[in-house]
PDB file of N, CA and C in Angstrom:
ATOM      1  N   MET A   1       3.231  60.900  23.476  1.00  0.00           N
ATOM      2  CA  MET A   1       2.361  60.433  24.694  1.00  0.00           C
ATOM      3  C   MET A   1       1.254  61.104  24.331  1.00  0.00           C
ATOM      4  N   TRP A   2       0.472  59.907  25.127  1.00  0.00           N
ATOM      5  CA  TRP A   2      -1.059  59.961  24.993  1.00  0.00           C
ATOM      6  C   TRP A   2      -1.849  61.164  26.175  1.00  0.00           C
ATOM      7  N   THR A   3      -2.161  62.096  25.385  1.00  0.00           N
ATOM      8  CA  THR A   3      -2.817  62.897  26.368  1.00  0.00           C
ATOM      9  C   THR A   3      -4.523  62.659  26.570  1.00  0.00           C
ATOM     10  N   ASP A   4      -4.930  63.159  27.851  1.00  0.00           N
ATOM     11  CA  ASP A   4      -6.643  62.835  28.094  1.00  0.00           C
ATOM     12  C   ASP A   4      -7.140  63.201  26.882  1.00  0.00           C
ATOM     13  N   GLU A   5      -7.099  64.400  26.151  1.00  0.00           N
ATOM     14  CA  GLU A   5      -7.825  64.711  24.837  1.00  0.00           C
ATOM     15  C   GLU A   5      -7.752  63.632  23.959  1.00  0.00           C
ATOM     16  N   ARG A   6      -6.270  63.394  23.232  1.00  0.00           N
ATOM     17  CA  ARG A   6      -6.054  62.232  22.474  1.00  0.00           C
ATOM     18  C   ARG A   6      -6.746  61.031  23.012  1.00  0.00           C
ATOM     19  N   LEU A   7      -6.831  60.592  23.952  1.00  0.00           N
ATOM     20  CA  LEU A   7      -7.505  59.346  24.107  1.00  0.00           C
ATOM     21  C   LEU A   7      -9.169  59.799  24.034  1.00  0.00           C
ATOM     22  N   LYS A   8      -9.319  60.625  24.438  1.00  0.00           N
ATOM     23  CA  LYS A   8     -10.972  60.850  24.767  1.00  0.00           C
ATOM     24  C   LYS A   8     -11.256  60.778  23.089  1.00  0.00           C
ATOM     25  N   ASP A   9     -10.751  61.093  22.056  1.00  0.00           N
ATOM     26  CA  ASP A   9     -11.113  61.673  20.419  1.00  0.00           C
ATOM     27  C   ASP A   9     -10.831  60.040  20.076  1.00  0.00           C
ATOM     28  N   ARG A  10     -10.074  59.861  20.418  1.00  0.00           N
ATOM     29  CA  ARG A  10      -9.704  58.018  20.235  1.00  0.00           C
ATOM     30  C   ARG A  10     -10.829  57.317  20.279  1.00  0.00           C
ATOM     31  N   PHE A  11     -11.390  57.206  22.008  1.00  0.00           N
ATOM     32  CA  PHE A  11     -12.744  56.497  22.278  1.00  0.00           C
ATOM     33  C   PHE A  11     -14.143  56.925  21.421  1.00  0.00           C
ATOM     34  N   ASP A  12     -14.075  58.220  21.246  1.00  0.00           N
ATOM     35  CA  ASP A  12     -15.138  58.671  20.536  1.00  0.00           C
ATOM     36  C   ASP A  12     -15.171  58.474  19.051  1.00  0.00           C
ATOM     37  N   ASN A  13     -14.149  58.095  18.714  1.00  0.00           N
ATOM     38  CA  ASN A  13     -14.214  57.463  17.017  1.00  0.00           C
ATOM     39  C   ASN A  13     -14.722  56.066  17.365  1.00  0.00           C
ATOM     40  N   VAL A  14     -13.918  55.283  18.465  1.00  0.00           N
ATOM     41  CA  VAL A  14     -14.453  53.821  18.623  1.00  0.00           C
ATOM     42  C   VAL A  14     -16.074  53.815  18.903  1.00  0.00           C
ATOM     43  N   ASP A  15     -16.663  54.463  19.670  1.00  0.00           N
ATOM     44  CA  ASP A  15     -18.140  54.695  20.024  1.00  0.00           C
ATOM     45  C   ASP A  15     -18.776  55.076  18.746  1.00  0.00           C
ATOM     46  N   ARG A  16     -18.580  55.813  17.791  1.00  0.00           N
ATOM     47  CA  ARG A  16     -18.854  56.064  16.850  1.00  0.00           C
ATOM     48  C   ARG A  16     -19.023  54.848  15.630  1.00  0.00           C
ATOM     49  N   SER A  17     -17.704  54.421  15.578  1.00  0.00           N
ATOM     50  CA  SER A  17     -17.922  53.010  14.770  1.00  0.00           C
ATOM     51  C   SER A  17     -19.016  52.019  15.311  1.00  0.00           C
ATOM     52  N   LEU A  18     -18.838  51.691  16.438  1.00  0.00           N
ATOM     53  CA  LEU A  18     -19.380  50.743  17.406  1.00  0.00           C
ATOM     54  C   LEU A  18     -20.922  51.110  17.098  1.00  0.00           C
ATOM     55  N   GLU A  19     -21.424  52.222  16.789  1.00  0.00           N
ATOM     56  CA  GLU A  19     -23.000  52.563  16.708  1.00  0.00           C
ATOM     57  C   GLU A  19     -23.093  52.377  15.448  1.00  0.00           C
ATOM     58  N   ARG A  20     -22.439  53.111  14.614  1.00  0.00           N
ATOM     59  CA  ARG A  20     -22.807  52.660  13.058  1.00  0.00           C
ATOM     60  C   ARG A  20     -23.010  51.229  12.667  1.00  0.00           C
ATOM     61  N   MET A  21     -21.966  50.488  13.502  1.00  0.00           N
ATOM     62  CA  MET A  21     -21.869  48.565  13.241  1.00  0.00           C
ATOM     63  C   MET A  21     -23.529  48.621  13.636  1.00  0.00           C
ATOM     64  N   ASP A  22     -23.568  48.608  15.237  1.00  0.00           N
ATOM     65  CA  ASP A  22     -25.072  48.229  15.371  1.00  0.00           C
ATOM     66  C   ASP A  22     -26.183  48.772  14.648  1.00  0.00           C
ATOM     67  N   ARG A  23     -26.185  50.038  14.217  1.00  0.00           N
ATOM     68  CA  ARG A  23     -27.418  50.275  13.165  1.00  0.00           C
ATOM     69  C   ARG A  23     -27.390  49.469  11.812  1.00  0.00           C
ATOM     70  N   ASP A  24     -25.930  49.153  11.246  1.00  0.00           N
ATOM     71  CA  ASP A  24     -26.103  48.542  10.172  1.00  0.00           C
ATOM     72  C   ASP A  24     -26.397  47.016  10.453  1.00  0.00           C
ATOM     73  N   ILE A  25     -26.062  46.393  11.843  1.00  0.00           N
ATOM     74  CA  ILE A  25     -26.578  45.321  12.123  1.00  0.00           C
ATOM     75  C   ILE A  25     -28.353  45.158  12.219  1.00  0.00           C
ATOM     76  N   ARG A  26     -29.003  45.815  12.773  1.00  0.00           N
ATOM     77  CA  ARG A  26     -30.178  45.996  12.952  1.00  0.00           C
ATOM     78  C   ARG A  26     -30.942  46.388  11.499  1.00  0.00           C
ATOM     79  N   ASP A  27     -30.465  47.057  10.781  1.00  0.00           N
ATOM     80  CA  ASP A  27     -31.091  47.086   9.315  1.00  0.00           C
ATOM     81  C   ASP A  27     -30.627  45.710   8.501  1.00  0.00           C
ATOM     82  N   LEU A  28     -29.752  45.033   8.613  1.00  0.00           N
ATOM     83  CA  LEU A  28     -29.824  43.854   8.036  1.00  0.00           C
ATOM     84  C   LEU A  28     -30.613  42.719   8.677  1.00  0.00           C
ATOM     85  N   ARG A  29     -30.970  42.767   9.617  1.00  0.00           N
ATOM     86  CA  ARG A  29     -31.662  41.915  10.457  1.00  0.00           C
ATOM     87  C   ARG A  29     -33.045  42.270  10.135  1.00  0.00           C
ATOM     88  N   ALA A  30     -33.635  43.583  10.084  1.00  0.00           N
ATOM     89  CA  ALA A  30     -35.084  43.833   9.576  1.00  0.00           C
ATOM     90  C   ALA A  30     -34.909  43.088   8.208  1.00  0.00           C
ATOM     91  N   LEU A  31     -33.923  43.600   7.377  1.00  0.00           N
ATOM     92  CA  LEU A  31     -34.043  43.011   5.761  1.00  0.00           C
ATOM     93  C   LEU A  31     -34.334  41.584   5.707  1.00  0.00           C
ATOM     94  N   MET A  32     -33.574  40.975   6.272  1.00  0.00           N
ATOM     95  CA  MET A  32     -33.525  39.012   6.609  1.00  0.00           C
ATOM     96  C   MET A  32     -34.906  38.916   6.971  1.00  0.00           C
ATOM     97  N   ILE A  33     -35.465  39.561   7.686  1.00  0.00           N
ATOM     98  CA  ILE A  33     -37.144  39.104   8.443  1.00  0.00           C
ATOM     99  C   ILE A  33     -37.804  39.474   7.328  1.00  0.00           C
ATOM    100  N   GLN A  34     -37.833  40.648   6.818  1.00  0.00           N
ATOM    101  CA  GLN A  34     -38.824  40.634   5.908  1.00  0.00           C
ATOM    102  C   GLN A  34     -38.558  39.838   4.523  1.00  0.00           C
ATOM    103  N   LEU A  35     -37.339  39.549   3.955  1.00  0.00           N
ATOM    104  CA  LEU A  35     -37.488  38.746   2.773  1.00  0.00           C
ATOM    105  C   LEU A  35     -37.718  37.653   3.017  1.00  0.00           C
ATOM    106  N   TRP A  36     -37.094  36.849   4.410  1.00  0.00           N
ATOM    107  CA  TRP A  36     -37.558  35.461   4.531  1.00  0.00           C
ATOM    108  C   TRP A  36     -39.281  35.202   5.182  1.00  0.00           C
ATOM    109  N   GLY A  37     -39.803  36.230   5.814  1.00  0.00           N
ATOM    110  CA  GLY A  37     -41.030  36.335   6.061  1.00  0.00           C
ATOM    111  C   GLY A  37     -41.688  36.243   5.117  1.00  0.00           C
ATOM    112  N   SER A  38     -41.256  36.919   3.561  1.00  0.00           N
ATOM    113  CA  SER A  38     -42.418  36.912   2.530  1.00  0.00           C
ATOM    114  C   SER A  38     -42.267  35.186   2.036  1.00  0.00           C
ATOM    115  N   THR A  39     -40.690  34.769   1.857  1.00  0.00           N
ATOM    116  CA  THR A  39     -40.801  33.577   1.489  1.00  0.00           C
ATOM    117  C   THR A  39     -41.480  32.628   1.796  1.00  0.00           C
ATOM    118  N   ILE A  40     -41.622  32.784   3.227  1.00  0.00           N
ATOM    119  CA  ILE A  40     -42.542  31.875   4.269  1.00  0.00           C
ATOM    120  C   ILE A  40     -43.940  31.387   3.813  1.00  0.00           C
ATOM    121  N   ILE A  41     -44.385  32.860   4.105  1.00  0.00           N
ATOM    122  CA  ILE A  41     -45.825  33.589   3.732  1.00  0.00           C
ATOM    123  C   ILE A  41     -46.176  32.662   2.215  1.00  0.00           C
ATOM    124  N   GLY A  42     -45.479  33.282   1.168  1.00  0.00           N
ATOM    125  CA  GLY A  42     -45.363  32.600  -0.342  1.00  0.00           C
ATOM    126  C   GLY A  42     -45.653  30.749  -0.251  1.00  0.00           C
ATOM    127  N   SER A  43     -44.681  30.278   0.772  1.00  0.00           N
ATOM    128  CA  SER A  43     -44.389  28.742   0.649  1.00  0.00           C
ATOM    129  C   SER A  43     -45.909  28.222   1.531  1.00  0.00           C
ATOM    130  N   LEU A  44     -46.462  28.772   2.542  1.00  0.00           N
ATOM    131  CA  LEU A  44     -47.568  28.480   3.197  1.00  0.00           C
ATOM    132  C   LEU A  44     -48.758  28.745   2.445  1.00  0.00           C
ATOM    133  N   GLY A  45     -49.186  29.677   1.118  1.00  0.00           N
ATOM    134  CA  GLY A  45     -49.894  29.716   0.708  1.00  0.00           C
ATOM    135  C   GLY A  45     -49.839  28.463  -0.756  1.00  0.00           C
ATOM    136  N   VAL A  46     -48.415  28.431  -1.025  1.00  0.00           N
ATOM    137  CA  VAL A  46     -48.523  27.245  -2.134  1.00  0.00           C
ATOM    138  C   VAL A  46     -49.091  26.130  -1.588  1.00  0.00           C
ATOM    139  N   ILE A  47     -48.722  25.566  -0.180  1.00  0.00           N
ATOM    140  CA  ILE A  47     -49.191  24.462   0.426  1.00  0.00           C
ATOM    141  C   ILE A  47     -50.446  24.428   0.668  1.00  0.00           C
ATOM    142  N   ALA A  48     -51.093  25.373   1.374  1.00  0.00           N
ATOM    143  CA  ALA A  48     -52.573  25.697   1.398  1.00  0.00           C
ATOM    144  C   ALA A  48     -53.421  25.292  -0.023  1.00  0.00           C
ATOM    145  N   THR A  49     -52.686  26.133  -1.065  1.00  0.00           N
ATOM    146  CA  THR A  49     -53.482  25.818  -2.227  1.00  0.00           C
ATOM    147  C   THR A  49     -53.362  24.203  -2.729  1.00  0.00           C
ATOM    148  N   LEU A  50     -52.396  23.595  -2.567  1.00  0.00           N
ATOM    149  CA  LEU A  50     -52.455  22.469  -2.874  1.00  0.00           C
ATOM    150  C   LEU A  50     -53.460  21.577  -1.870  1.00  0.00           C
ATOM    151  N   VAL A  51     -53.185  21.513  -0.716  1.00  0.00           N
ATOM    152  CA  VAL A  51     -54.270  20.875   0.407  1.00  0.00           C
ATOM    153  C   VAL A  51     -56.013  21.216  -0.152  1.00  0.00           C
ATOM    154  N   VAL A  52     -56.067  22.631  -0.491  1.00  0.00           N
ATOM    155  CA  VAL A  52     -57.288  23.043  -0.835  1.00  0.00           C
ATOM    156  C   VAL A  52     -57.818  22.151  -2.232  1.00  0.00           C
ATOM    157  N   THR A  53     -57.082  22.129  -2.997  1.00  0.00           N
ATOM    158  CA  THR A  53     -57.374  21.862  -4.209  1.00  0.00           C
ATOM    159  C   THR A  53     -57.434  20.164  -4.355  1.00  0.00           C
ATOM    160  N   ARG A  54     -56.790  19.408  -3.624  1.00  0.00           N
ATOM    161  CA  ARG A  54     -56.709  18.243  -3.645  1.00  0.00           C
ATOM    162  C   ARG A  54     -58.040  17.455  -3.004  1.00  0.00           C
TER     163      ARG A  54
END
């Protein structure tokens, strides 16, 4: 039988898991922005160099 305490423990575990997943997703999003941002800036630099040197 499920007691109130047992249900509370179960939901606390679920809450902790969801918080950890949310934190991991935020970290992944920040990493993707950093990687793609530097790639885009590098590409724009190459294009600007080609335009200026022609």
